[in-house]
Amino acid sequence: MTGVTHSGIEIDRTTEASPEAVFAALTDASSFASWFGGSEVDVPEDRLEFNAIAGNTWRATMVLPDGNTIDWSGRFVRVDAPTHFELTLTDMPGADAPEVLVTFAVYAADGGAALHMTQNTPDFPHEQKAATLDGWQVFLDEALRIAGARS
């Protein structure tokens, strides 16, 4: 299922890339800098701290096409290659803002991989959930493009 749910959003995708390539694209710092935000957004590697080990924290700055920036932070909850990756995130680091949980499950499927992604969206109005879903779909398009190049 891809769409808005009661508790958040869900996205299902398939790709010809291997599960290992999909997992690597999601968890490698350089790849993350390329896909987080989609192809129109820059995440400079000198403004990225991203070492995907459970318990570590991470930080990133998105530079939008208009020059504005968004700071992100969170922590890695679960990193079990090549099938499960969970992290928290917030776009208000240090502001006592709640972090949301994002989960990626990667499975072998039909000569490639299936990806199931969820994000909880506590207290998001429906319009914000829909915008979050749209954003993640752009992000995942780029992540799967990177995974395909790795296969």
mmCIF file with all atom_site columns, N, CA and C in Angstrom, residues 68-136:
data_model
loop_
_atom_site.group_PDB
_atom_site.id
_atom_site.type_symbol
_atom_site.label_atom_id
_atom_site.label_alt_id
_atom_site.label_comp_id
_atom_site.label_asym_id
_atom_site.label_entity_id
_atom_site.label_seq_id
_atom_site.pdbx_PDB_ins_code
_atom_site.Cartn_x
_atom_site.Cartn_y
_atom_site.Cartn_z
_atom_site.occupancy
_atom_site.B_iso_or_equiv
_atom_site.pdbx_formal_charge
_atom_site.auth_seq_id
_atom_site.auth_comp_id
_atom_site.auth_asym_id
_atom_site.auth_atom_id
_atom_site.pdbx_PDB_model_num
ATOM 1   N N  . ASN A 1 68  ? 17.430 28.705  0.765  1.00 0.00 ? 68  ASN A N  1
ATOM 2   C CA . ASN A 1 68  ? 17.052 28.472  2.157  1.00 0.00 ? 68  ASN A CA 1
ATOM 3   C C  . ASN A 1 68  ? 17.534 27.098  2.599  1.00 0.00 ? 68  ASN A C  1
ATOM 4   N N  . THR A 1 69  ? 17.683 26.927  3.906  1.00 0.00 ? 69  THR A N  1
ATOM 5   C CA . THR A 1 69  ? 18.162 25.651  4.434  1.00 0.00 ? 69  THR A CA 1
ATOM 6   C C  . THR A 1 69  ? 17.175 25.083  5.450  1.00 0.00 ? 69  THR A C  1
ATOM 7   N N  . ILE A 1 70  ? 17.227 23.769  5.589  1.00 0.00 ? 70  ILE A N  1
ATOM 8   C CA . ILE A 1 70  ? 16.472 23.057  6.618  1.00 0.00 ? 70  ILE A CA 1
ATOM 9   C C  . ILE A 1 70  ? 17.458 22.145  7.329  1.00 0.00 ? 70  ILE A C  1
ATOM 10  N N  . ASP A 1 71  ? 17.561 22.287  8.639  1.00 0.00 ? 71  ASP A N  1
ATOM 11  C CA . ASP A 1 71  ? 18.406 21.407  9.434  1.00 0.00 ? 71  ASP A CA 1
ATOM 12  C C  . ASP A 1 71  ? 17.584 20.222  9.914  1.00 0.00 ? 71  ASP A C  1
ATOM 13  N N  . TRP A 1 72  ? 18.204 19.048  9.893  1.00 0.00 ? 72  TRP A N  1
ATOM 14  C CA . TRP A 1 72  ? 17.571 17.801  10.303 1.00 0.00 ? 72  TRP A CA 1
ATOM 15  C C  . TRP A 1 72  ? 18.475 17.102  11.309 1.00 0.00 ? 72  TRP A C  1
ATOM 16  N N  . SER A 1 73  ? 17.880 16.336  12.177 1.00 0.00 ? 73  SER A N  1
ATOM 17  C CA . SER A 1 73  ? 18.656 15.478  13.067 1.00 0.00 ? 73  SER A CA 1
ATOM 18  C C  . SER A 1 73  ? 17.798 14.301  13.495 1.00 0.00 ? 73  SER A C  1
ATOM 19  N N  . GLY A 1 74  ? 18.450 13.336  14.094 1.00 0.00 ? 74  GLY A N  1
ATOM 20  C CA . GLY A 1 74  ? 17.748 12.158  14.597 1.00 0.00 ? 74  GLY A CA 1
ATOM 21  C C  . GLY A 1 74  ? 18.754 11.154  15.115 1.00 0.00 ? 74  GLY A C  1
ATOM 22  N N  . ARG A 1 75  ? 18.288 9.923   15.213 1.00 0.00 ? 75  ARG A N  1
ATOM 23  C CA . ARG A 1 75  ? 19.171 8.848   15.672 1.00 0.00 ? 75  ARG A CA 1
ATOM 24  C C  . ARG A 1 75  ? 18.824 7.582   14.899 1.00 0.00 ? 75  ARG A C  1
ATOM 25  N N  . PHE A 1 76  ? 19.812 6.710   14.823 1.00 0.00 ? 76  PHE A N  1
ATOM 26  C CA . PHE A 1 76  ? 19.610 5.431   14.169 1.00 0.00 ? 76  PHE A CA 1
ATOM 27  C C  . PHE A 1 76  ? 19.074 4.456   15.213 1.00 0.00 ? 76  PHE A C  1
ATOM 28  N N  . VAL A 1 77  ? 17.921 3.886   14.944 1.00 0.00 ? 77  VAL A N  1
ATOM 29  C CA . VAL A 1 77  ? 17.263 2.980   15.879 1.00 0.00 ? 77  VAL A CA 1
ATOM 30  C C  . VAL A 1 77  ? 17.632 1.534   15.585 1.00 0.00 ? 77  VAL A C  1
ATOM 31  N N  . ARG A 1 78  ? 17.567 1.146   14.314 1.00 0.00 ? 78  ARG A N  1
ATOM 32  C CA . ARG A 1 78  ? 17.839 -0.236  13.918 1.00 0.00 ? 78  ARG A CA 1
ATOM 33  C C  . ARG A 1 78  ? 18.535 -0.231  12.570 1.00 0.00 ? 78  ARG A C  1
ATOM 34  N N  . VAL A 1 79  ? 19.635 -0.948  12.485 1.00 0.00 ? 79  VAL A N  1
ATOM 35  C CA . VAL A 1 79  ? 20.375 -1.067  11.228 1.00 0.00 ? 79  VAL A CA 1
ATOM 36  C C  . VAL A 1 79  ? 20.764 -2.540  11.093 1.00 0.00 ? 79  VAL A C  1
ATOM 37  N N  . ASP A 1 80  ? 19.939 -3.296  10.394 1.00 0.00 ? 80  ASP A N  1
ATOM 38  C CA . ASP A 1 80  ? 20.160 -4.732  10.190 1.00 0.00 ? 80  ASP A CA 1
ATOM 39  C C  . ASP A 1 80  ? 20.256 -5.007  8.689  1.00 0.00 ? 80  ASP A C  1
ATOM 40  N N  . ALA A 1 81  ? 21.477 -4.929  8.165  1.00 0.00 ? 81  ALA A N  1
ATOM 41  C CA . ALA A 1 81  ? 21.684 -5.135  6.732  1.00 0.00 ? 81  ALA A CA 1
ATOM 42  C C  . ALA A 1 81  ? 21.342 -6.566  6.342  1.00 0.00 ? 81  ALA A C  1
ATOM 43  N N  . PRO A 1 82  ? 20.739 -6.780  5.195  1.00 0.00 ? 82  PRO A N  1
ATOM 44  C CA . PRO A 1 82  ? 20.252 -5.779  4.257  1.00 0.00 ? 82  PRO A CA 1
ATOM 45  C C  . PRO A 1 82  ? 18.732 -5.604  4.305  1.00 0.00 ? 82  PRO A C  1
ATOM 46  N N  . THR A 1 83  ? 18.105 -5.869  5.457  1.00 0.00 ? 83  THR A N  1
ATOM 47  C CA . THR A 1 83  ? 16.639 -5.902  5.455  1.00 0.00 ? 83  THR A CA 1
ATOM 48  C C  . THR A 1 83  ? 15.922 -4.814  6.250  1.00 0.00 ? 83  THR A C  1
ATOM 49  N N  . HIS A 1 84  ? 16.514 -4.286  7.308  1.00 0.00 ? 84  HIS A N  1
ATOM 50  C CA . HIS A 1 84  ? 15.783 -3.325  8.139  1.00 0.00 ? 84  HIS A CA 1
ATOM 51  C C  . HIS A 1 84  ? 16.643 -2.125  8.513  1.00 0.00 ? 84  HIS A C  1
ATOM 52  N N  . PHE A 1 85  ? 16.043 -0.954  8.368  1.00 0.00 ? 85  PHE A N  1
ATOM 53  C CA . PHE A 1 85  ? 16.705 0.298   8.699  1.00 0.00 ? 85  PHE A CA 1
ATOM 54  C C  . PHE A 1 85  ? 15.655 1.221   9.306  1.00 0.00 ? 85  PHE A C  1
ATOM 55  N N  . GLU A 1 86  ? 15.920 1.684   10.523 1.00 0.00 ? 86  GLU A N  1
ATOM 56  C CA . GLU A 1 86  ? 14.997 2.608   11.196 1.00 0.00 ? 86  GLU A CA 1
ATOM 57  C C  . GLU A 1 86  ? 15.791 3.792   11.730 1.00 0.00 ? 86  GLU A C  1
ATOM 58  N N  . LEU A 1 87  ? 15.238 4.968   11.528 1.00 0.00 ? 87  LEU A N  1
ATOM 59  C CA . LEU A 1 87  ? 15.831 6.161   12.096 1.00 0.00 ? 87  LEU A CA 1
ATOM 60  C C  . LEU A 1 87  ? 14.736 7.110   12.528 1.00 0.00 ? 87  LEU A C  1
ATOM 61  N N  . THR A 1 88  ? 15.076 7.996   13.441 1.00 0.00 ? 88  THR A N  1
ATOM 62  C CA . THR A 1 88  ? 14.159 9.065   13.811 1.00 0.00 ? 88  THR A CA 1
ATOM 63  C C  . THR A 1 88  ? 14.630 10.326  13.111 1.00 0.00 ? 88  THR A C  1
ATOM 64  N N  . LEU A 1 89  ? 13.713 11.282  12.986 1.00 0.00 ? 89  LEU A N  1
ATOM 65  C CA . LEU A 1 89  ? 14.103 12.563  12.402 1.00 0.00 ? 89  LEU A CA 1
ATOM 66  C C  . LEU A 1 89  ? 13.228 13.685  12.923 1.00 0.00 ? 89  LEU A C  1
ATOM 67  N N  . THR A 1 90  ? 13.819 14.863  12.901 1.00 0.00 ? 90  THR A N  1
ATOM 68  C CA . THR A 1 90  ? 13.093 16.098  13.193 1.00 0.00 ? 90  THR A CA 1
ATOM 69  C C  . THR A 1 90  ? 13.716 17.209  12.366 1.00 0.00 ? 90  THR A C  1
ATOM 70  N N  . ASP A 1 91  ? 12.893 18.165  11.962 1.00 0.00 ? 91  ASP A N  1
ATOM 71  C CA . ASP A 1 91  ? 13.411 19.334  11.255 1.00 0.00 ? 91  ASP A CA 1
ATOM 72  C C  . ASP A 1 91  ? 13.526 20.537  12.195 1.00 0.00 ? 91  ASP A C  1
ATOM 73  N N  . MET A 1 92  ? 13.526 20.254  13.498 1.00 0.00 ? 92  MET A N  1
ATOM 74  C CA . MET A 1 92  ? 13.723 21.291  14.512 1.00 0.00 ? 92  MET A CA 1
ATOM 75  C C  . MET A 1 92  ? 14.727 20.799  15.559 1.00 0.00 ? 92  MET A C  1
ATOM 76  N N  . PRO A 1 93  ? 15.973 20.518  15.135 1.00 0.00 ? 93  PRO A N  1
ATOM 77  C CA . PRO A 1 93  ? 16.965 20.008  16.083 1.00 0.00 ? 93  PRO A CA 1
ATOM 78  C C  . PRO A 1 93  ? 17.135 20.931  17.287 1.00 0.00 ? 93  PRO A C  1
ATOM 79  N N  . GLY A 1 94  ? 17.213 20.328  18.458 1.00 0.00 ? 94  GLY A N  1
ATOM 80  C CA . GLY A 1 94  ? 17.462 21.082  19.673 1.00 0.00 ? 94  GLY A CA 1
ATOM 81  C C  . GLY A 1 94  ? 16.292 21.887  20.186 1.00 0.00 ? 94  GLY A C  1
ATOM 82  N N  . ALA A 1 95  ? 15.132 21.740  19.599 1.00 0.00 ? 95  ALA A N  1
ATOM 83  C CA . ALA A 1 95  ? 13.985 22.564  19.982 1.00 0.00 ? 95  ALA A CA 1
ATOM 84  C C  . ALA A 1 95  ? 12.956 21.781  20.793 1.00 0.00 ? 95  ALA A C  1
ATOM 85  N N  . ASP A 1 96  ? 13.349 20.671  21.383 1.00 0.00 ? 96  ASP A N  1
ATOM 86  C CA . ASP A 1 96  ? 12.415 19.812  22.107 1.00 0.00 ? 96  ASP A CA 1
ATOM 87  C C  . ASP A 1 96  ? 11.238 19.378  21.240 1.00 0.00 ? 96  ASP A C  1
ATOM 88  N N  . ALA A 1 97  ? 11.461 19.361  19.936 1.00 0.00 ? 97  ALA A N  1
ATOM 89  C CA . ALA A 1 97  ? 10.436 18.898  19.012 1.00 0.00 ? 97  ALA A CA 1
ATOM 90  C C  . ALA A 1 97  ? 10.454 17.377  18.999 1.00 0.00 ? 97  ALA A C  1
ATOM 91  N N  . PRO A 1 98  ? 9.292  16.757  18.855 1.00 0.00 ? 98  PRO A N  1
ATOM 92  C CA . PRO A 1 98  ? 9.287  15.292  18.796 1.00 0.00 ? 98  PRO A CA 1
ATOM 93  C C  . PRO A 1 98  ? 9.966  14.797  17.524 1.00 0.00 ? 98  PRO A C  1
ATOM 94  N N  . GLU A 1 99  ? 10.649 13.671  17.654 1.00 0.00 ? 99  GLU A N  1
ATOM 95  C CA . GLU A 1 99  ? 11.220 13.003  16.494 1.00 0.00 ? 99  GLU A CA 1
ATOM 96  C C  . GLU A 1 99  ? 10.210 11.974  16.000 1.00 0.00 ? 99  GLU A C  1
ATOM 97  N N  . VAL A 1 100 ? 10.113 11.822  14.697 1.00 0.00 ? 100 VAL A N  1
ATOM 98  C CA . VAL A 1 100 ? 9.232  10.801  14.129 1.00 0.00 ? 100 VAL A CA 1
ATOM 99  C C  . VAL A 1 100 ? 10.076 9.613   13.709 1.00 0.00 ? 100 VAL A C  1
ATOM 100 N N  . LEU A 1 101 ? 9.472  8.447   13.721 1.00 0.00 ? 101 LEU A N  1
ATOM 101 C CA . LEU A 1 101 ? 10.156 7.209   13.352 1.00 0.00 ? 101 LEU A CA 1
ATOM 102 C C  . LEU A 1 101 ? 9.896  6.897   11.890 1.00 0.00 ? 101 LEU A C  1
ATOM 103 N N  . VAL A 1 102 ? 10.973 6.629   11.155 1.00 0.00 ? 102 VAL A N  1
ATOM 104 C CA . VAL A 1 102 ? 10.893 6.217   9.756  1.00 0.00 ? 102 VAL A CA 1
ATOM 105 C C  . VAL A 1 102 ? 11.507 4.825   9.674  1.00 0.00 ? 102 VAL A C  1
ATOM 106 N N  . THR A 1 103 ? 10.780 3.894   9.062  1.00 0.00 ? 103 THR A N  1
ATOM 107 C CA . THR A 1 103 ? 11.201 2.499   8.968  1.00 0.00 ? 103 THR A CA 1
ATOM 108 C C  . THR A 1 103 ? 11.264 2.083   7.506  1.00 0.00 ? 103 THR A C  1
ATOM 109 N N  . PHE A 1 104 ? 12.356 1.416   7.155  1.00 0.00 ? 104 PHE A N  1
ATOM 110 C CA . PHE A 1 104 ? 12.522 0.852   5.818  1.00 0.00 ? 104 PHE A CA 1
ATOM 111 C C  . PHE A 1 104 ? 12.700 -0.652  5.970  1.00 0.00 ? 104 PHE A C  1
ATOM 112 N N  . ALA A 1 105 ? 11.921 -1.423  5.252  1.00 0.00 ? 105 ALA A N  1
ATOM 113 C CA . ALA A 1 105 ? 12.090 -2.875  5.187  1.00 0.00 ? 105 ALA A CA 1
ATOM 114 C C  . ALA A 1 105 ? 12.359 -3.222  3.728  1.00 0.00 ? 105 ALA A C  1
ATOM 115 N N  . VAL A 1 106 ? 13.412 -3.990  3.494  1.00 0.00 ? 106 VAL A N  1
ATOM 116 C CA . VAL A 1 106 ? 13.846 -4.338  2.144  1.00 0.00 ? 106 VAL A CA 1
ATOM 117 C C  . VAL A 1 106 ? 13.821 -5.859  2.014  1.00 0.00 ? 106 VAL A C  1
ATOM 118 N N  . TYR A 1 107 ? 13.180 -6.345  0.954  1.00 0.00 ? 107 TYR A N  1
ATOM 119 C CA . TYR A 1 107 ? 13.031 -7.780  0.749  1.00 0.00 ? 107 TYR A CA 1
ATOM 120 C C  . TYR A 1 107 ? 13.358 -8.137  -0.695 1.00 0.00 ? 107 TYR A C  1
ATOM 121 N N  . ALA A 1 108 ? 13.874 -9.338  -0.908 1.00 0.00 ? 108 ALA A N  1
ATOM 122 C CA . ALA A 1 108 ? 14.061 -9.856  -2.261 1.00 0.00 ? 108 ALA A CA 1
ATOM 123 C C  . ALA A 1 108 ? 12.683 -10.088 -2.873 1.00 0.00 ? 108 ALA A C  1
ATOM 124 N N  . ALA A 1 109 ? 12.539 -9.683  -4.144 1.00 0.00 ? 109 ALA A N  1
ATOM 125 C CA . ALA A 1 109 ? 11.247 -9.843  -4.821 1.00 0.00 ? 109 ALA A CA 1
ATOM 126 C C  . ALA A 1 109 ? 11.435 -9.802  -6.330 1.00 0.00 ? 109 ALA A C  1
ATOM 127 N N  . ASP A 1 110 ? 10.940 -10.813 -7.019 1.00 0.00 ? 110 ASP A N  1
ATOM 128 C CA . ASP A 1 110 ? 10.883 -10.826 -8.483 1.00 0.00 ? 110 ASP A CA 1
ATOM 129 C C  . ASP A 1 110 ? 12.155 -10.351 -9.168 1.00 0.00 ? 110 ASP A C  1
ATOM 130 N N  . GLY A 1 111 ? 13.282 -10.930 -8.826 1.00 0.00 ? 111 GLY A N  1
ATOM 131 C CA . GLY A 1 111 ? 14.529 -10.583 -9.471 1.00 0.00 ? 111 GLY A CA 1
ATOM 132 C C  . GLY A 1 111 ? 15.099 -9.246  -9.055 1.00 0.00 ? 111 GLY A C  1
ATOM 133 N N  . GLY A 1 112 ? 14.595 -8.693  -7.987 1.00 0.00 ? 112 GLY A N  1
ATOM 134 C CA . GLY A 1 112 ? 15.082 -7.405  -7.496 1.00 0.00 ? 112 GLY A CA 1
ATOM 135 C C  . GLY A 1 112 ? 14.749 -7.267  -6.025 1.00 0.00 ? 112 GLY A C  1
ATOM 136 N N  . ALA A 1 113 ? 14.208 -6.123  -5.674 1.00 0.00 ? 113 ALA A N  1
ATOM 137 C CA . ALA A 1 113 ? 13.886 -5.865  -4.273 1.00 0.00 ? 113 ALA A CA 1
ATOM 138 C C  . ALA A 1 113 ? 12.543 -5.167  -4.151 1.00 0.00 ? 113 ALA A C  1
ATOM 139 N N  . ALA A 1 114 ? 11.904 -5.410  -3.020 1.00 0.00 ? 114 ALA A N  1
ATOM 140 C CA . ALA A 1 114 ? 10.713 -4.662  -2.620 1.00 0.00 ? 114 ALA A CA 1
ATOM 141 C C  . ALA A 1 114 ? 11.104 -3.821  -1.416 1.00 0.00 ? 114 ALA A C  1
ATOM 142 N N  . LEU A 1 115 ? 10.618 -2.599  -1.386 1.00 0.00 ? 115 LEU A N  1
ATOM 143 C CA . LEU A 1 115 ? 10.893 -1.672  -0.295 1.00 0.00 ? 115 LEU A CA 1
ATOM 144 C C  . LEU A 1 115 ? 9.564  -1.246  0.313  1.00 0.00 ? 115 LEU A C  1
ATOM 145 N N  . HIS A 1 116 ? 9.465  -1.383  1.629  1.00 0.00 ? 116 HIS A N  1
ATOM 146 C CA . HIS A 1 116 ? 8.284  -0.897  2.361  1.00 0.00 ? 116 HIS A CA 1
ATOM 147 C C  . HIS A 1 116 ? 8.777  0.141   3.356  1.00 0.00 ? 116 HIS A C  1
ATOM 148 N N  . MET A 1 117 ? 8.271  1.362   3.227  1.00 0.00 ? 117 MET A N  1
ATOM 149 C CA . MET A 1 117 ? 8.692  2.464   4.079  1.00 0.00 ? 117 MET A CA 1
ATOM 150 C C  . MET A 1 117 ? 7.475  2.985   4.837  1.00 0.00 ? 117 MET A C  1
ATOM 151 N N  . THR A 1 118 ? 7.665  3.282   6.122  1.00 0.00 ? 118 THR A N  1
ATOM 152 C CA . THR A 1 118 ? 6.603  3.911   6.912  1.00 0.00 ? 118 THR A CA 1
ATOM 153 C C  . THR A 1 118 ? 7.193  5.088   7.686  1.00 0.00 ? 118 THR A C  1
ATOM 154 N N  . GLN A 1 119 ? 6.351  6.052   7.958  1.00 0.00 ? 119 GLN A N  1
ATOM 155 C CA . GLN A 1 119 ? 6.710  7.144   8.871  1.00 0.00 ? 119 GLN A CA 1
ATOM 156 C C  . GLN A 1 119 ? 5.500  7.428   9.726  1.00 0.00 ? 119 GLN A C  1
ATOM 157 N N  . ASN A 1 120 ? 5.715  7.470   11.043 1.00 0.00 ? 120 ASN A N  1
ATOM 158 C CA . ASN A 1 120 ? 4.609  7.880   11.887 1.00 0.00 ? 120 ASN A CA 1
ATOM 159 C C  . ASN A 1 120 ? 4.492  9.400   11.794 1.00 0.00 ? 120 ASN A C  1
ATOM 160 N N  . THR A 1 121 ? 3.289  9.903   11.943 1.00 0.00 ? 121 THR A N  1
ATOM 161 C CA . THR A 1 121 ? 3.044  11.337  11.792 1.00 0.00 ? 121 THR A CA 1
ATOM 162 C C  . THR A 1 121 ? 2.117  11.810  12.914 1.00 0.00 ? 121 THR A C  1
ATOM 163 N N  . PRO A 1 122 ? 2.627  11.821  14.137 1.00 0.00 ? 122 PRO A N  1
ATOM 164 C CA . PRO A 1 122 ? 1.777  12.213  15.262 1.00 0.00 ? 122 PRO A CA 1
ATOM 165 C C  . PRO A 1 122 ? 1.296  13.655  15.106 1.00 0.00 ? 122 PRO A C  1
ATOM 166 N N  . ASP A 1 123 ? 0.027  13.815  15.240 1.00 0.00 ? 123 ASP A N  1
ATOM 167 C CA . ASP A 1 123 ? -0.598 15.142  15.215 1.00 0.00 ? 123 ASP A CA 1
ATOM 168 C C  . ASP A 1 123 ? -0.465 15.883  13.890 1.00 0.00 ? 123 ASP A C  1
ATOM 169 N N  . PHE A 1 124 ? -0.050 15.225  12.809 1.00 0.00 ? 124 PHE A N  1
ATOM 170 C CA . PHE A 1 124 ? -0.012 15.893  11.514 1.00 0.00 ? 124 PHE A CA 1
ATOM 171 C C  . PHE A 1 124 ? -1.444 15.991  10.991 1.00 0.00 ? 124 PHE A C  1
ATOM 172 N N  . PRO A 1 125 ? -1.875 17.155  10.522 1.00 0.00 ? 125 PRO A N  1
ATOM 173 C CA . PRO A 1 125 ? -3.166 17.211  9.823  1.00 0.00 ? 125 PRO A CA 1
ATOM 174 C C  . PRO A 1 125 ? -3.060 16.451  8.496  1.00 0.00 ? 125 PRO A C  1
ATOM 175 N N  . HIS A 1 126 ? -4.186 16.083  7.930  1.00 0.00 ? 126 HIS A N  1
ATOM 176 C CA . HIS A 1 126 ? -4.201 15.280  6.705  1.00 0.00 ? 126 HIS A CA 1
ATOM 177 C C  . HIS A 1 126 ? -3.369 15.930  5.597  1.00 0.00 ? 126 HIS A C  1
ATOM 178 N N  . GLU A 1 127 ? -3.447 17.235  5.427  1.00 0.00 ? 127 GLU A N  1
ATOM 179 C CA . GLU A 1 127 ? -2.701 17.918  4.364  1.00 0.00 ? 127 GLU A CA 1
ATOM 180 C C  . GLU A 1 127 ? -1.198 17.757  4.562  1.00 0.00 ? 127 GLU A C  1
ATOM 181 N N  . GLN A 1 128 ? -0.735 17.806  5.807  1.00 0.00 ? 128 GLN A N  1
ATOM 182 C CA . GLN A 1 128 ? 0.688  17.640  6.081  1.00 0.00 ? 128 GLN A CA 1
ATOM 183 C C  . GLN A 1 128 ? 1.115  16.193  5.843  1.00 0.00 ? 128 GLN A C  1
ATOM 184 N N  . LYS A 1 129 ? 0.240  15.236  6.183  1.00 0.00 ? 129 LYS A N  1
ATOM 185 C CA . LYS A 1 129 ? 0.544  13.834  5.882  1.00 0.00 ? 129 LYS A CA 1
ATOM 186 C C  . LYS A 1 129 ? 0.686  13.640  4.378  1.00 0.00 ? 129 LYS A C  1
ATOM 187 N N  . ALA A 1 130 ? -0.249 14.221  3.607  1.00 0.00 ? 130 ALA A N  1
ATOM 188 C CA . ALA A 1 130 ? -0.195 14.081  2.150  1.00 0.00 ? 130 ALA A CA 1
ATOM 189 C C  . ALA A 1 130 ? 1.072  14.714  1.583  1.00 0.00 ? 130 ALA A C  1
ATOM 190 N N  . ALA A 1 131 ? 1.481  15.872  2.094  1.00 0.00 ? 131 ALA A N  1
ATOM 191 C CA . ALA A 1 131 ? 2.708  16.527  1.630  1.00 0.00 ? 131 ALA A CA 1
ATOM 192 C C  . ALA A 1 131 ? 3.935  15.700  2.010  1.00 0.00 ? 131 ALA A C  1
ATOM 193 N N  . THR A 1 132 ? 3.920  15.099  3.198  1.00 0.00 ? 132 THR A N  1
ATOM 194 C CA . THR A 1 132 ? 5.024  14.235  3.630  1.00 0.00 ? 132 THR A CA 1
ATOM 195 C C  . THR A 1 132 ? 5.128  13.024  2.707  1.00 0.00 ? 132 THR A C  1
ATOM 196 N N  . LEU A 1 133 ? 3.995  12.430  2.375  1.00 0.00 ? 133 LEU A N  1
ATOM 197 C CA . LEU A 1 133 ? 3.971  11.299  1.444  1.00 0.00 ? 133 LEU A CA 1
ATOM 198 C C  . LEU A 1 133 ? 4.561  11.702  0.099  1.00 0.00 ? 133 LEU A C  1
ATOM 199 N N  . ASP A 1 134 ? 4.138  12.844  -0.428 1.00 0.00 ? 134 ASP A N  1
ATOM 200 C CA . ASP A 1 134 ? 4.661  13.310  -1.719 1.00 0.00 ? 134 ASP A CA 1
ATOM 201 C C  . ASP A 1 134 ? 6.169  13.504  -1.656 1.00 0.00 ? 134 ASP A C  1
ATOM 202 N N  . GLY A 1 135 ? 6.658  14.104  -0.577 1.00 0.00 ? 135 GLY A N  1
ATOM 203 C CA . GLY A 1 135 ? 8.093  14.329  -0.431 1.00 0.00 ? 135 GLY A CA 1
ATOM 204 C C  . GLY A 1 135 ? 8.875  13.036  -0.400 1.00 0.00 ? 135 GLY A C  1
ATOM 205 N N  . TRP A 1 136 ? 8.410  12.074  0.407  1.00 0.00 ? 136 TRP A N  1
ATOM 206 C CA . TRP A 1 136 ? 9.129  10.799  0.495  1.00 0.00 ? 136 TRP A CA 1
ATOM 207 C C  . TRP A 1 136 ? 9.132  10.062  -0.837 1.00 0.00 ? 136 TRP A C  1
#
